[in-house]
């Protein structure tokens, strides 16, 4: 009885710890499988290359339209521009539209590049499509809409500055008139009412202290509306249209490696299916 139990124990031990060494696959086995099923690899590889060649002949031609604009600005009236170059100082200008905001706004529709050359913010736009008319027309519309929007903003700010400048100039003239009146009154009061003359002199001094600041503000706003028209947003390169030439070599290289991979993979897949069928039979 003990002998039978020992044999059963040995048998159960053998079944519990199978030997997987026979299932291991070496590199040599893989190479042999590829050689053995090379016809399948040839067929798959040839099929992929054939499809690639057909694709090259029938792939549609694409068109690229690109344009370049410079972002307009207005001199900042809060900063003196008499001795500074507004094109080289970020603090002395107020952009019609912040270049970074314009970049983000257009980025969703186009391939956009923001560069700065000689102190000027430049936005380069590019779009690729299958229809030459639609591709160029879309970019032209975007450029025209941007120019119109910036022109309206520019003229609105420009007109407001003109009105504000006129108001400041009138205030300045009014203060000058008051000073002249004070001078006349002080001259008369000095003859008898000295204390009142001193009081008027103090008031005159207060008005005189306002004149330099007011004069600087008038000068800055005056300069800001006398800048050349290059401040406006301008088209440096109007939308052009270019044909994207096909690159057969690139497609052939991609097709070659894809076909090679799928060809080798198909040999392993076929061999695996054959082994499964043989075990089932």
C-alpha positions in Angstrom: 0.0 0.0 0.0 2.8 2.4 0.9 4.5 1.6 -2.5 1.4 2.6 -4.4 1.1 5.9 -2.4 4.7 6.7 -3.2 4.2 6.1 -6.9 1.1 8.4 -6.9 3.1 11.0 -5.0 5.9 10.9 -7.6 3.4 11.1 -10.4 1.6 14.1 -8.9 5.0 15.8 -8.3 5.9 15.4 -12.0 2.6 16.8 -13.1 2.9 19.8 -10.7 6.3 20.9 -12.0 6.3 20.5 -15.8 9.5 21.2 -17.7 9.2 24.3 -19.9 12.6 23.9 -21.5 11.0 22.3 -24.6 8.8 25.4 -25.1 11.6 27.9 -25.2 12.3 29.5 -28.6 15.8 30.4 -29.7 16.9 32.9 -32.3 17.9 30.1 -34.5 14.4 28.7 -34.4 13.0 32.1 -35.4 15.3 32.3 -38.3 14.4 28.8 -39.4 10.7 29.7 -39.2 11.2 32.7 -41.4 13.2 30.6 -44.0 10.6 27.8 -43.8 7.7 30.2 -44.4 9.6 32.6 -46.7 7.0 32.4 -49.4 4.4 34.0 -47.1 6.9 36.7 -46.2 7.5 37.4 -49.9 3.7 37.6 -50.6 3.0 40.0 -47.8 6.0 42.1 -48.5 5.1 42.3 -52.2 1.5 43.1 -51.4 2.5 46.0 -49.2 4.9 47.4 -51.8 2.3 47.1 -54.5 -0.2 49.0 -52.3 2.5 51.7 -51.6 3.1 52.2 -55.3 -0.7 52.5 -56.0 -0.9 55.0 -53.1 1.9 57.1 -54.6 0.1 57.4 -57.9 -3.3 58.2 -56.4 -2.3 60.4 -53.4 -3.7 63.9 -54.1 -1.5 66.9 -54.5 -1.6 69.3 -51.6 -1.2 73.1 -51.7 0.4 75.4 -49.1 -0.4 79.1 -48.7 1.7 81.3 -46.4 1.7 84.9 -45.4 3.5 87.3 -43.0 2.2 90.3 -41.1 3.8 92.8 -38.7 1.8 93.6 -35.6 1.0 97.3 -35.4 1.5 99.4 -32.3 0.8 102.9 -30.9 3.3 104.9 -28.9 2.5 104.8 -25.2 1.5 108.4 -24.2 2.4 107.7 -20.6 6.1 107.3 -21.5 8.2 110.1 -23.0 9.0 109.2 -26.6 11.0 112.4 -27.4 14.4 110.7 -26.8 13.5 107.0 -27.2 13.1 104.7 -30.2 9.7 103.2 -29.9 10.6 100.3 -32.1 13.2 99.0 -29.7 11.5 99.5 -26.4 8.6 97.4 -25.2 7.7 99.9 -22.5 7.1 102.8 -25.0 4.5 101.1 -27.2 1.0 99.8 -26.8 0.3 97.0 -29.3 -3.0 97.2 -31.3 -3.3 93.5 -30.4 -0.8 91.7 -28.1 1.4 89.6 -30.4 1.1 86.6 -28.0 -2.7 86.9 -28.0 -2.7 87.1 -31.8 -0.4 84.1 -32.0 -2.8 82.0 -29.8 -5.9 83.2 -31.7 -4.5 82.1 -35.1 -2.8 78.9 -33.8 -6.0 76.9 -33.9 -6.4 77.4 -37.7 -2.9 77.7 -39.0 0.7 76.8 -38.5 1.9 79.9 -36.8 5.4 81.2 -36.0 6.0 84.3 -33.9 9.4 86.0 -34.5 10.9 89.4 -33.7 13.1 91.2 -36.1 14.7 94.6 -35.5 12.2 95.2 -32.7 9.2 94.4 -34.9 6.8 91.6 -33.9 6.2 89.4 -37.0 3.5 86.6 -37.3 4.1 84.0 -40.1 1.1 82.0 -41.1 0.9 78.8 -43.2 -1.9 76.4 -44.1 -1.9 73.2 -46.3 -5.0 71.9 -48.1 -6.1 69.9 -51.1 -8.0 72.7 -52.8 -5.8 75.6 -54.0 -8.7 78.1 -54.1 -10.0 77.3 -50.7 -6.5 77.1 -49.1 -5.5 80.6 -50.3 -8.9 82.1 -49.9 -9.1 81.1 -46.3 -5.8 82.7 -45.5 -6.6 85.9 -47.4 -9.9 86.2 -45.5 -8.0 85.8 -42.1 -5.4 88.4 -43.1 -8.1 90.9 -44.3 -10.2 90.4 -41.2 -7.2 90.9 -39.0 -6.1 94.1 -40.8 -9.7 95.5 -40.6 -9.9 94.7 -36.9 -6.6 96.3 -36.2 -7.4 99.4 -38.4 -10.6 100.0 -36.5 -8.8 99.7 -33.1 -6.0 101.9 -34.4 -8.3 104.7 -35.6 -10.5 104.5 -32.5 -7.5 105.0 -30.2 -6.0 107.6 -32.6 -9.2 109.7 -32.6 -9.6 109.5 -28.8 -6.0 110.8 -28.4 -6.8 113.7 -30.7 -9.8 114.6 -28.6 -7.8 114.2 -25.4 -4.9 116.3 -26.8 -7.3 119.1 -27.8 -8.8 119.1 -24.3 -5.3 119.2 -22.7 -4.3 122.1 -24.9 -7.4 124.0 -24.0 -6.7 123.4 -20.3 -3.2 124.6 -20.7 -4.4 127.8 -22.4 -6.9 128.3 -19.6 -4.2 128.0 -17.0 -2.1 130.5 -18.8 -5.0 133.0 -18.9 -5.4 132.5 -15.1 -1.8 133.2 -14.6 -2.0 136.5 -16.6 -5.1 137.5 -14.5 -3.2 136.7 -11.3 -0.3 138.8 -12.5 -2.5 141.8 -13.1 -4.3 141.4 -9.8 -1.1 141.0 -7.9 0.3 144.1 -9.5 -2.7 146.2 -8.4 -2.8 144.7 -4.8 0.9 145.3 -4.1 0.1 149.0 -4.0 -2.2 148.6 -1.0 -3.2 145.0 0.0 0.0 143.2 0.3 -1.4 140.2 2.2 -3.9 139.5 -0.6 -1.1 139.9 -3.1 0.9 137.2 -1.3 -2.2 134.9 -1.3 -2.7 135.3 -5.0 1.0 134.7 -5.6 0.7 131.3 -3.7 -2.3 130.4 -5.9 -0.3 131.4 -9.0 2.5 129.1 -7.8 0.2 126.2 -7.6 -1.0 126.7 -11.2 2.6 127.1 -12.4 3.5 123.8 -10.8 0.8 122.1 -12.9 2.1 123.5 -16.2 5.2 121.3 -16.6 3.3 118.0 -16.2 0.6 119.2 -18.4 3.1 120.3 -21.0 4.9 116.9 -20.9 1.5 115.1 -21.4 0.6 117.3 -24.3 4.1 116.7 -25.9 3.8 112.9 -25.5 0.3 112.6 -26.9 1.3 115.0 -29.7 4.2 112.8 -30.6 2.1 109.6 -30.3 -0.2 110.9 -33.1 2.6 112.2 -35.3 4.3 108.8 -35.7 4.6 107.4 -39.3 2.0 105.1 -40.6 4.3 102.1 -40.2 2.8 101.6 -36.8 -0.3 100.0 -38.4 -0.5 96.3 -38.8 1.0 95.6 -42.2 1.2 92.7 -44.6 4.8 91.9 -45.3 4.0 88.9 -47.5 0.6 88.5 -49.1 -0.8 85.0 -49.2 1.0 83.0 -51.8 0.2 79.5 -53.1 2.8 76.7 -53.5 2.3 73.1 -54.6 3.5 70.4 -52.2 5.4 68.1 -54.4 5.0 64.3 -53.8 8.0 62.5 -52.3 7.9 58.9 -53.7 11.1 58.0 -52.0 9.7 58.7 -48.6 6.6 56.6 -49.2 8.8 53.7 -50.7 11.0 53.7 -47.6 8.0 53.6 -45.3 6.4 50.9 -47.4 9.6 48.8 -47.4 10.0 48.7 -43.6 6.3 48.1 -43.0 6.3 45.3 -45.6 9.4 43.8 -44.1 7.9 43.8 -40.6 4.5 42.5 -41.6 6.2 39.8 -43.8 8.3 38.5 -40.9 5.4 38.7 -38.5 3.1 36.8 -40.9 5.6 33.8 -40.9 5.4 33.5 -37.1 1.7 33.9 -37.1 1.2 31.2 -39.8 3.6 28.9 -38.0 1.7 29.4 -34.7 -1.7 28.6 -36.4 -0.3 25.5 -38.0 1.0 24.2 -34.6 -2.4 24.9 -32.9 -4.2 23.0 -35.6 -1.8 20.0 -35.3 -2.4 19.9 -31.6 -6.1 20.0 -32.0 -6.0 17.1 -34.5 
